[in-house]
Short mmCIF file of C-alpha atoms and ligand atoms in Angstrom, two decimals:
data_model
loop_
_atom_site.label_atom_id
_atom_site.label_comp_id
_atom_site.label_asym_id
_atom_site.label_seq_id
_atom_site.Cartn_x
_atom_site.Cartn_y
_atom_site.Cartn_z
CA UNK A 1 5.09 -2.57 17.72
CA UNK A 2 6.52 -5.14 20.12
CA UNK A 3 9.80 -6.51 21.34
CA UNK A 4 10.39 -10.00 19.96
CA UNK A 5 13.12 -12.51 20.77
CA UNK A 6 13.48 -15.12 18.01
CA UNK A 7 15.07 -18.36 19.19
CA UNK A 8 16.93 -20.25 16.45
CA UNK A 9 18.28 -18.41 13.39
CA UNK A 10 18.00 -21.10 10.74
CA UNK A 11 15.88 -21.47 7.59
CA UNK A 12 12.77 -20.25 9.41
CA UNK A 13 14.00 -18.18 12.36
CA UNK A 14 16.33 -15.89 10.42
CA UNK A 15 13.84 -14.80 7.74
CA UNK A 16 11.12 -14.50 10.41
CA UNK A 17 13.36 -12.28 12.56
CA UNK A 18 14.20 -10.11 9.54
CA UNK A 19 10.53 -9.94 8.50
CA UNK A 20 9.43 -8.80 11.98
CA UNK A 21 12.26 -6.24 12.06
CA UNK A 22 11.33 -4.95 8.61
CA UNK A 23 7.82 -4.44 10.02
CA UNK A 24 9.29 -2.22 12.74
CA UNK A 25 9.25 -4.63 15.64
CA UNK A 26 12.27 -4.45 17.93
CA UNK A 27 13.77 -7.86 17.24
CA UNK A 28 16.52 -9.81 19.01
CA UNK A 29 17.84 -12.83 17.14
CA UNK A 30 19.33 -15.53 19.33
CA UNK A 31 20.93 -18.83 18.32
CA UNK A 32 22.49 -21.37 20.67
CA UNK A 33 25.32 -21.91 18.16
CA UNK A 34 27.88 -19.12 18.72
CA UNK A 35 29.28 -19.68 15.19
CA UNK A 36 25.89 -18.69 13.73
CA UNK A 37 25.53 -15.54 15.85
CA UNK A 38 29.18 -14.54 15.19
CA UNK A 39 28.73 -14.92 11.43
CA UNK A 40 25.46 -12.96 11.44
CA UNK A 41 26.89 -10.27 13.70
CA UNK A 42 29.67 -9.89 11.08
CA UNK A 43 27.05 -9.19 8.43
CA UNK A 44 27.31 -12.63 6.81
CA UNK A 45 24.27 -14.84 6.09
CA UNK A 46 24.82 -18.59 6.47
CA UNK A 47 21.70 -19.78 4.60
CA UNK A 48 21.33 -20.15 0.83
CA UNK A 49 17.88 -18.74 0.09
CA UNK A 50 16.99 -16.32 -2.71
CA UNK A 51 16.83 -12.72 -1.49
CA UNK A 52 17.61 -13.57 2.13
CA UNK A 53 20.97 -11.82 2.33
CA UNK A 54 19.53 -8.46 1.23
CA UNK A 55 16.48 -8.92 3.44
CA UNK A 56 18.58 -9.59 6.55
CA UNK A 57 20.97 -6.75 5.70
CA UNK A 58 18.03 -4.34 5.41
CA UNK A 59 16.76 -5.43 8.84
CA UNK A 60 20.21 -5.11 10.40
CA UNK A 61 20.89 -1.70 8.84
CA UNK A 62 17.55 -0.31 10.04
CA UNK A 63 18.69 -1.07 13.58
CA UNK A 64 15.52 -3.12 14.24
CA UNK A 65 17.30 -6.51 14.23
CA UNK A 66 20.01 -7.14 16.76
CA UNK A 67 21.88 -10.44 16.96
CA UNK A 68 22.33 -11.40 20.61
CA UNK A 69 24.50 -13.95 22.45
CA UNK A 70 21.94 -14.62 25.15
CA UNK A 71 18.18 -14.77 25.51
CA UNK A 72 16.76 -11.33 26.29
CA UNK A 73 13.43 -10.32 27.89
CA UNK A 74 10.76 -9.62 25.25
CA UNK A 75 7.01 -9.36 24.95
CA UNK A 76 7.08 -12.21 22.41
CA UNK A 77 9.38 -15.25 22.31
CA UNK A 78 9.18 -17.07 18.98
CA UNK A 79 10.83 -20.51 18.94
CA UNK A 80 12.09 -21.68 15.53
CA UNK A 81 14.54 -24.42 16.45
CA UNK A 82 15.01 -27.74 14.65
CA UNK A 83 13.39 -31.00 15.73
CA UNK A 84 15.97 -33.51 14.49
CA UNK A 85 14.72 -36.91 13.42
CA UNK A 86 16.07 -40.22 14.65
CA UNK A 87 15.92 -42.33 11.49
CA UNK A 88 16.31 -45.64 13.32
CA UNK A 89 13.58 -45.03 15.89
CA UNK A 90 11.47 -42.82 13.57
CA UNK A 91 11.20 -40.35 16.43
CA UNK A 92 11.46 -36.60 16.88
CA UNK A 93 14.16 -35.19 19.11
CA UNK A 94 12.56 -32.26 20.95
CA UNK A 95 15.63 -31.40 23.02
CA UNK A 96 16.18 -28.06 21.24
CA UNK A 97 12.65 -27.07 22.19
CA UNK A 98 13.33 -28.09 25.77
CA UNK A 99 16.50 -26.01 25.89
CA UNK A 100 14.76 -23.02 24.30
CA UNK A 101 12.05 -23.28 26.98
CA UNK A 102 14.71 -23.46 29.71
CA UNK A 103 16.42 -20.41 28.19
CA UNK A 104 13.17 -18.42 28.33
CA UNK A 105 12.35 -19.28 31.97
CA UNK A 106 14.72 -16.72 33.61
CA UNK A 107 13.47 -13.82 31.43
CA UNK A 108 9.77 -14.73 31.23
CA UNK A 109 7.47 -12.02 32.62
CA UNK A 110 3.79 -11.68 33.23
CA UNK A 111 1.97 -10.67 30.04
CA UNK A 112 4.56 -12.23 27.68
CA UNK A 113 3.64 -14.56 24.82
CA UNK A 114 5.59 -17.67 23.85
CA UNK A 115 5.01 -19.07 20.35
CA UNK A 116 6.38 -22.36 19.08
CA UNK A 117 6.84 -22.49 15.29
CA UNK A 118 8.93 -25.68 15.05
CA UNK A 119 7.19 -28.75 13.63
CA UNK A 120 6.51 -31.16 16.48
CA UNK A 121 4.67 -34.37 17.36
CA UNK A 122 1.10 -33.63 18.50
CA UNK A 123 1.02 -32.71 22.19
CA UNK A 124 4.53 -31.22 22.42
CA UNK A 125 3.49 -27.64 23.27
CA UNK A 126 1.25 -28.72 26.13
CA UNK A 127 3.16 -31.71 27.43
CA UNK A 128 6.79 -30.67 26.90
CA UNK A 129 7.11 -26.89 26.52
CA UNK A 130 4.40 -25.72 28.92
CA UNK A 131 5.73 -27.52 32.06
CA UNK A 132 9.23 -26.18 31.39
CA UNK A 133 7.99 -22.58 31.01
CA UNK A 134 5.91 -22.93 34.19
CA UNK A 135 9.13 -23.60 36.14
CA UNK A 136 9.27 -19.78 36.08
CA UNK A 137 6.44 -19.78 38.65
CA UNK A 138 4.07 -18.26 36.07
CA UNK A 139 1.02 -20.08 34.75
CA UNK A 140 0.48 -20.63 31.05
CA UNK A 141 -2.80 -19.26 29.81
CA UNK A 142 -3.30 -16.83 32.71
CA UNK A 143 0.12 -15.23 33.43
CA UNK A 144 1.62 -15.71 30.00
CA UNK A 145 0.22 -16.75 26.63
CA UNK A 146 1.34 -19.91 24.89
CA UNK A 147 0.59 -20.89 21.29
CA UNK A 148 1.74 -22.93 18.33
CA UNK A 149 1.95 -21.28 14.93
CA UNK A 150 3.48 -23.79 12.53
CA UNK A 151 5.74 -22.43 9.82
CA UNK A 152 4.56 -23.25 6.31
CA UNK A 153 7.09 -21.63 3.99
CA UNK A 154 8.54 -23.35 0.95
CA UNK A 155 12.35 -23.25 0.76
CA UNK A 156 13.27 -21.26 -2.34
CA UNK A 157 10.41 -18.80 -1.82
CA UNK A 158 10.56 -18.23 1.92
CA UNK A 159 10.35 -14.44 2.06
CA UNK A 160 7.24 -14.12 -0.13
CA UNK A 161 5.55 -17.10 1.54
CA UNK A 162 6.20 -15.76 5.07
CA UNK A 163 4.08 -12.81 4.15
CA UNK A 164 1.53 -14.28 1.74
CA UNK A 165 0.71 -17.71 3.18
CA UNK A 166 -2.33 -18.38 5.32
CA UNK A 167 -1.34 -19.23 8.89
CA UNK A 168 -2.85 -21.45 11.54
CA UNK A 169 -2.58 -20.37 15.14
CA UNK A 170 -3.50 -22.61 18.04
CA UNK A 171 -3.33 -21.20 21.54
CA UNK A 172 -3.70 -23.18 24.75
CA UNK A 173 -6.72 -20.93 25.42
CA UNK A 174 -8.54 -18.04 23.76
CA UNK A 175 -6.28 -15.35 25.26
CA UNK A 176 -3.18 -17.15 24.03
CA UNK A 177 -4.60 -17.49 20.52
CA UNK A 178 -5.42 -13.78 20.47
CA UNK A 179 -2.03 -12.67 21.78
CA UNK A 180 -0.20 -14.74 19.15
CA UNK A 181 -2.55 -13.55 16.40
CA UNK A 182 -1.68 -9.92 17.18
CA UNK A 183 1.95 -10.52 16.25
CA UNK A 184 1.26 -12.37 12.98
CA UNK A 185 -1.39 -9.84 11.93
CA UNK A 186 1.35 -7.23 11.77
CA UNK A 187 3.03 -8.84 8.72
CA UNK A 188 0.93 -11.73 7.34
CA UNK A 189 -1.13 -10.83 4.29
CA UNK A 190 -2.76 -14.27 4.02
CA UNK A 191 -5.68 -15.42 6.16
CA UNK A 192 -5.02 -16.24 9.79
CA UNK A 193 -7.12 -19.18 10.94
CA UNK A 194 -7.19 -20.09 14.57
CA UNK A 195 -8.14 -22.83 16.95
CA UNK A 196 -8.11 -22.79 20.72
CA UNK A 197 -6.72 -26.31 20.73
CA UNK A 198 -2.96 -26.17 20.43
CA UNK A 199 -2.61 -29.87 19.59
CA UNK A 200 -4.94 -29.43 16.61
CA UNK A 201 -2.58 -26.78 15.22
CA UNK A 202 0.38 -29.19 15.62
CA UNK A 203 -1.60 -31.99 13.97
CA UNK A 204 -2.74 -29.84 11.03
CA UNK A 205 0.85 -28.96 10.12
CA UNK A 206 1.78 -32.65 10.07
CA UNK A 207 -1.17 -33.74 7.95
CA UNK A 208 -0.41 -31.03 5.38
CA UNK A 209 3.07 -32.45 4.74
CA UNK A 210 1.73 -36.01 4.97
CA UNK A 211 -0.87 -35.23 2.31
CA UNK A 212 1.90 -34.07 0.01
CA UNK A 213 4.15 -37.06 0.74
CA UNK A 214 1.32 -39.53 0.18
CA UNK A 215 0.24 -37.79 -3.02
CA UNK A 216 3.82 -37.95 -4.35
CA UNK A 217 3.94 -41.66 -3.45
CA UNK A 218 0.88 -42.16 -5.63
CA UNK A 219 2.59 -40.25 -8.45
CA UNK A 220 5.70 -42.44 -8.05
CA UNK A 221 3.66 -45.62 -8.16
CA UNK A 222 1.85 -44.31 -11.26
CA UNK A 223 5.27 -43.64 -12.85
CA UNK A 224 6.35 -47.25 -12.24
CA UNK A 225 3.08 -48.57 -13.64
CA UNK A 226 3.36 -46.25 -16.65
CA UNK A 227 6.87 -47.56 -17.40
CA UNK A 228 5.51 -51.12 -17.45
CA UNK A 229 2.80 -50.06 -19.91
CA UNK A 230 5.38 -48.06 -21.90
CA UNK A 231 3.52 -44.79 -21.52
CA UNK A 232 4.65 -41.35 -20.40
CA UNK A 233 3.68 -40.93 -16.73
CA UNK A 234 3.77 -37.14 -16.82
CA UNK A 235 1.53 -36.91 -19.85
CA UNK A 236 -0.90 -39.31 -18.14
CA UNK A 237 -0.83 -37.33 -14.86
CA UNK A 238 -1.33 -34.02 -16.67
CA UNK A 239 -4.31 -35.43 -18.51
CA UNK A 240 -5.75 -36.95 -15.33
CA UNK A 241 -5.38 -33.58 -13.59
CA UNK A 242 -7.67 -32.00 -16.17
CA UNK A 243 -10.48 -33.45 -14.07
CA UNK A 244 -11.64 -30.72 -11.67
CA UNK A 245 -11.33 -32.95 -8.61
CA UNK A 246 -8.00 -34.65 -9.39
CA UNK A 247 -4.62 -33.14 -8.47
CA UNK A 248 -1.82 -35.69 -8.61
CA UNK A 249 1.68 -34.36 -7.89
CA UNK A 250 4.79 -35.22 -9.90
CA UNK A 251 6.90 -38.36 -9.71
CA UNK A 252 10.63 -38.19 -9.08
CA UNK A 253 13.63 -39.89 -7.47
CA UNK A 254 11.97 -39.82 -4.04
CA UNK A 255 11.17 -37.16 -1.50
CA UNK A 256 13.81 -35.16 0.33
CA UNK A 257 14.20 -32.18 2.63
CA UNK A 258 13.59 -31.88 6.30
CA UNK A 259 9.79 -31.97 6.22
CA UNK A 260 7.99 -34.39 3.92
CA UNK A 261 10.13 -37.48 4.64
CA UNK A 262 9.97 -36.83 8.39
CA UNK A 263 6.72 -35.22 9.45
CA UNK A 264 4.51 -38.23 8.62
CA UNK A 265 6.45 -40.23 11.23
CA UNK A 266 5.72 -37.57 13.89
CA UNK A 267 2.06 -38.52 13.59
CA UNK A 268 2.98 -41.94 14.94
CA UNK A 269 4.48 -40.54 18.16
CA UNK A 270 1.44 -41.52 20.22
CA UNK A 271 -0.56 -43.61 17.79
CA UNK A 272 0.00 -46.81 15.84
CA UNK A 273 -2.44 -45.91 13.04
CA UNK A 274 0.15 -45.30 10.31
CA UNK A 275 -0.76 -47.72 7.53
CA UNK A 276 -1.19 -45.87 4.24
CA UNK A 277 1.18 -43.18 5.50
CA UNK A 278 3.93 -45.70 6.28
CA UNK A 279 3.49 -47.42 2.92
CA UNK A 280 3.72 -44.07 1.14
CA UNK A 281 7.00 -43.39 2.93
CA UNK A 282 8.31 -46.77 1.79
CA UNK A 283 7.24 -46.13 -1.82
CA UNK A 284 9.03 -42.78 -1.86
CA UNK A 285 12.18 -44.12 -0.19
CA UNK A 286 12.10 -47.08 -2.60
CA UNK A 287 12.51 -44.83 -5.65
CA UNK A 288 16.29 -44.87 -5.24
CA UNK A 289 16.35 -48.66 -5.71
CA UNK A 290 13.94 -48.35 -8.60
CA UNK A 291 16.25 -45.90 -10.40
CA UNK A 292 19.21 -48.18 -9.73
CA UNK A 293 17.26 -51.01 -11.30
CA UNK A 294 16.49 -48.86 -14.34
CA UNK A 295 20.23 -48.18 -14.67
CA UNK A 296 21.00 -51.89 -14.45
CA UNK A 297 18.32 -52.62 -17.08
CA UNK A 298 20.04 -50.19 -19.43
CA UNK A 299 23.72 -50.80 -18.69
CA UNK A 300 23.68 -54.40 -17.50
CA UNK A 301 26.25 -54.98 -14.77
CA UNK A 302 27.32 -51.65 -13.28
CA UNK A 303 30.84 -52.93 -12.62
CA UNK A 304 33.49 -50.77 -14.24
CA UNK A 305 30.94 -48.13 -15.21
CA UNK A 306 30.85 -44.44 -14.41
CA UNK A 307 27.53 -42.90 -13.36
CA UNK A 308 27.14 -39.13 -13.12
CA UNK A 309 24.43 -37.71 -10.87
CA UNK A 310 23.29 -34.19 -11.64
CA UNK A 311 21.63 -32.60 -8.63
CA UNK A 312 22.18 -33.56 -5.02
CA UNK A 313 20.10 -30.74 -3.52
CA UNK A 314 16.78 -32.13 -2.29
CA UNK A 315 14.85 -30.04 -4.80
CA UNK A 316 15.31 -27.56 -7.62
CA UNK A 317 17.12 -24.25 -7.20
CA UNK A 318 18.01 -24.71 -3.53
CA UNK A 319 21.38 -25.69 -2.03
CA UNK A 320 20.00 -27.85 0.77
CA UNK A 321 21.04 -31.53 0.63
CA UNK A 322 19.10 -32.75 3.67
CA UNK A 323 17.66 -36.21 2.95
CA UNK A 324 18.24 -35.59 -0.73
CA UNK A 325 17.24 -38.44 -3.09
CA UNK A 326 20.19 -37.60 -5.41
CA UNK A 327 22.60 -37.99 -2.54
CA UNK A 328 20.92 -41.22 -1.39
CA UNK A 329 21.27 -42.57 -4.92
CA UNK A 330 24.98 -41.64 -5.01
CA UNK A 331 25.57 -43.21 -1.61
CA UNK A 332 23.58 -46.29 -2.45
CA UNK A 333 25.55 -46.83 -5.67
CA UNK A 334 28.82 -46.35 -3.82
CA UNK A 335 27.85 -48.84 -1.14
CA UNK A 336 27.18 -51.79 -3.44
CA UNK A 337 30.47 -53.33 -2.30
CA UNK A 338 28.77 -54.43 0.90
CA UNK A 339 26.18 -56.31 -1.14
CA UNK A 340 28.97 -57.91 -3.14
CA UNK A 341 30.57 -59.30 0.00
CA UNK A 342 27.48 -61.40 0.64
CA UNK A 343 26.64 -62.20 -2.97
CA UNK A 344 27.20 -65.92 -3.67
CA UNK A 345 28.43 -65.36 -7.22
CA UNK A 346 30.89 -62.71 -6.03
CA UNK A 347 29.09 -60.30 -8.35
CA UNK A 348 29.12 -56.65 -7.61
CA UNK A 349 26.97 -53.88 -8.94
CA UNK A 350 29.20 -51.16 -7.59
CA UNK A 351 30.13 -48.81 -10.40
CA UNK A 352 33.75 -47.86 -10.86
CA UNK A 353 32.91 -44.20 -10.25
CA UNK A 354 29.93 -42.15 -9.08
CA UNK A 355 30.47 -38.50 -9.98
CA UNK A 356 28.28 -35.71 -8.68
CA UNK A 357 27.51 -32.21 -9.89
CA UNK A 358 25.33 -29.51 -8.35
CA UNK A 359 25.67 -25.80 -9.09
CA UNK A 360 23.66 -24.84 -5.97
CA UNK A 361 25.39 -26.97 -3.35
CA UNK A 362 28.38 -25.64 -1.48
CA UNK A 363 29.97 -28.53 0.37
CA UNK A 364 33.60 -29.30 1.20
CA UNK A 365 33.01 -32.96 2.03
CA UNK A 366 31.14 -33.99 -1.12
CA UNK A 367 33.46 -34.26 -4.07
CA UNK A 368 31.45 -31.99 -6.36
CA UNK A 369 32.74 -31.77 -9.93
CA UNK A 370 32.09 -29.33 -12.73
CA UNK A 371 29.77 -30.49 -15.50
CA UNK A 372 32.52 -31.63 -17.88
CA UNK A 373 34.40 -33.62 -15.23
CA UNK A 374 31.21 -35.14 -13.85
CA UNK A 375 29.81 -36.28 -17.19
CA UNK A 376 33.19 -36.93 -18.89
CA UNK A 377 33.51 -40.66 -19.79
CA UNK A 378 30.25 -41.39 -17.97
CA UNK A 379 28.23 -44.39 -19.11
CA UNK A 380 25.02 -42.88 -17.76
CA UNK A 381 23.82 -39.55 -16.40
CA UNK A 382 20.98 -39.29 -13.88
CA UNK A 383 19.16 -35.98 -13.48
CA UNK A 384 18.08 -36.13 -9.84
CA UNK A 385 17.08 -32.50 -9.16
CA UNK A 386 15.10 -30.05 -11.27
CA UNK A 387 17.52 -27.12 -11.09
CA UNK A 388 16.72 -24.52 -13.76
CA UNK A 389 20.26 -24.96 -15.12
CA UNK A 390 19.48 -28.55 -16.05
CA UNK A 391 16.65 -27.59 -18.37
CA UNK A 392 19.17 -26.24 -20.86
CA UNK A 393 22.15 -28.54 -20.57
CA UNK A 394 24.65 -28.43 -23.48
CA UNK A 395 23.41 -31.64 -25.13
CA UNK A 396 26.04 -31.77 -27.89
CA UNK A 397 28.93 -31.20 -25.47
CA UNK A 398 27.65 -33.82 -23.05
CA UNK A 399 27.31 -36.27 -25.95
CA UNK A 400 31.00 -35.66 -26.73
CA UNK A 401 32.13 -35.85 -23.11
CA UNK A 402 30.26 -39.05 -22.18
CA UNK A 403 31.30 -42.49 -23.30
CA UNK A 404 27.78 -43.95 -23.00
CA UNK A 405 24.42 -42.63 -24.16
CA UNK A 406 22.04 -43.32 -21.26
CA UNK A 407 20.32 -40.44 -19.55
CA UNK A 408 17.82 -41.00 -16.76
CA UNK A 409 15.52 -38.01 -16.31
CA UNK A 410 13.85 -38.50 -12.93
CA UNK A 411 12.31 -35.01 -12.94
CA UNK A 412 10.84 -34.84 -16.44
CA UNK A 413 12.75 -31.67 -17.36
CA UNK A 414 14.64 -32.69 -20.49
CA UNK A 415 13.41 -32.23 -24.01
CA UNK A 416 13.36 -35.87 -25.09
CA UNK A 417 13.51 -34.97 -28.83
CA UNK A 418 16.70 -32.88 -28.53
CA UNK A 419 18.47 -35.56 -26.52
CA UNK A 420 17.33 -38.42 -28.74
CA UNK A 421 18.40 -36.40 -31.78
CA UNK A 422 21.95 -36.49 -30.36
CA UNK A 423 21.80 -40.26 -29.97
CA UNK A 424 20.82 -40.49 -26.30
CA UNK A 425 18.61 -43.18 -24.84
CA UNK A 426 16.35 -41.16 -22.52
CA UNK A 427 14.87 -43.03 -19.57
CA UNK A 428 12.08 -41.02 -17.95
CA UNK A 429 10.48 -41.49 -14.56
N1 LIG B 1 8.48 -33.44 -4.79
C1 LIG B 1 8.14 -34.42 -5.71
N2 LIG B 1 7.04 -34.23 -6.49
C2 LIG B 1 6.28 -33.11 -6.40
C3 LIG B 1 6.61 -32.12 -5.45
C4 LIG B 1 7.71 -32.31 -4.65
O1 LIG B 1 8.80 -35.46 -5.83
O2 LIG B 1 5.31 -33.00 -7.15
C5 LIG B 1 9.65 -33.64 -3.91
C6 LIG B 1 10.69 -32.53 -4.04
O3 LIG B 1 11.53 -32.73 -5.13
C7 LIG B 1 11.39 -32.64 -2.70
C8 LIG B 1 10.27 -33.05 -1.74
O4 LIG B 1 9.22 -33.54 -2.58
O5 LIG B 1 12.36 -33.67 -2.72
C9 LIG B 1 9.75 -31.95 -0.86
O6 LIG B 1 9.59 -30.76 -1.61
P1 LIG B 1 8.34 -29.79 -1.46
O7 LIG B 1 8.56 -28.66 -2.38
O8 LIG B 1 7.09 -30.57 -1.62
O9 LIG B 1 8.32 -29.34 0.05
P2 LIG B 1 9.42 -28.79 1.11
O10 LIG B 1 9.88 -29.93 1.94
O11 LIG B 1 10.44 -27.94 0.47
O12 LIG B 1 8.46 -27.84 1.99
C10 LIG B 1 7.29 -28.41 2.58
C11 LIG B 1 6.10 -27.50 2.25
N3 LIG B 1 4.86 -28.15 2.69
C12 LIG B 1 3.76 -28.18 1.91
O13 LIG B 1 3.74 -27.75 0.78
C13 LIG B 1 2.54 -28.81 2.50
C14 LIG B 1 6.28 -26.16 2.94
O14 LIG B 1 5.16 -25.34 2.74
C15 LIG B 1 6.52 -26.37 4.45
O15 LIG B 1 6.73 -25.13 5.11
C16 LIG B 1 7.74 -27.22 4.61
O16 LIG B 1 7.50 -28.48 3.98
C17 LIG B 1 7.99 -27.42 6.10
O17 LIG B 1 8.85 -26.72 6.65
O18 LIG B 1 7.27 -28.21 6.71
#
């Protein structure tokens, strides 16, 4: 068993630290944000993820996971910090990786291994992290090992996936790959595949998420085509997927979260070859406008109307609203005033009220309402997230509460017959 210092205690770092501790490593969890370490040191868990609270508590109570206020010496340093995305420039901000590297320099010793898990533009480990770590006077590859092992877990199922998923490890040389593999072998039940080219490992992670984003863009375009031909896109996709070599994903209100809408852009950091990938991004981002148009087709002018949006988490059964399509739709509807200011006819598509509901999101800034208040007097309801709760909504009550009868199901989770039986006009994506 080894000593491990995990840098960054967010969605990936915290469960990873707890996992390593539950596998008997001596783990030190460090986060640059003192609020995070204080909360964790108090026994509180700041991330909404099924099973995480109990998992972290188990690690803390066993004495194998200690939350620390400063970086400590350790045989392994695992960096799990965010790489924020500049939406204007379409660029990754790698400053948290730079500061993690600088934090490791004073404690780095011969024989240690540094592993970067954060998703990064190709070349970041070698061109950004390595020179910083070498300010210690030690050489990467000979004095200490350096590798990239991209995280691959799906929010909502992180603990199981940390253990079960296959992992890719790319070291800057064979020794680095081996040293990193030793650590992951202690808890990963999936296959560990390796490459001695660290940039390949970075690239592979990005193309996995890009594959998914591009596939969803195809599904979204199919959904728009299907609507024009008056056919059910999901039935068509399910039938198409019966072919052994076809696997089209599901359409929806767009793609959210901190991975799929961002990682494809990282591929463009040092290349201008993003054609299909860029178009796919535009198709997915364009779904918000498409849904707005579907609302306008149903309700006519949105002026004076109330629209309720159910689900502002970026996907079902999680509480994370990062880059959420539901939230973008709400914001876009609320911002129509700006369009009105430049409209020659003075027209305005801004609804009177945009109400939002989400049983998984805990947010003081968003004005989240309960189901009755959100749907009460609404002219239309948009299901924007496939939370389990939304599969069994109280149809009769909602019919009473609403003043209109339009329901837009962007996730294909409603039973069309039951809603139509109560007089609803169901618009499916
Ligand atoms: N979505 C669709 N249609 C689908 C599937 C998803 O519209 O058929 C939407 C979701 O509603 C959501 C978005 O795509 O808005 C992203 O959801 P997701 O479940 O596809 O992925 P993430 O962002 O939660 O996690 C992804 C995963 N990557 C892959 O599956 C290749 C996960 O394994 C990665 O660890 C994670 O990105 C990451 O951190 O990179």
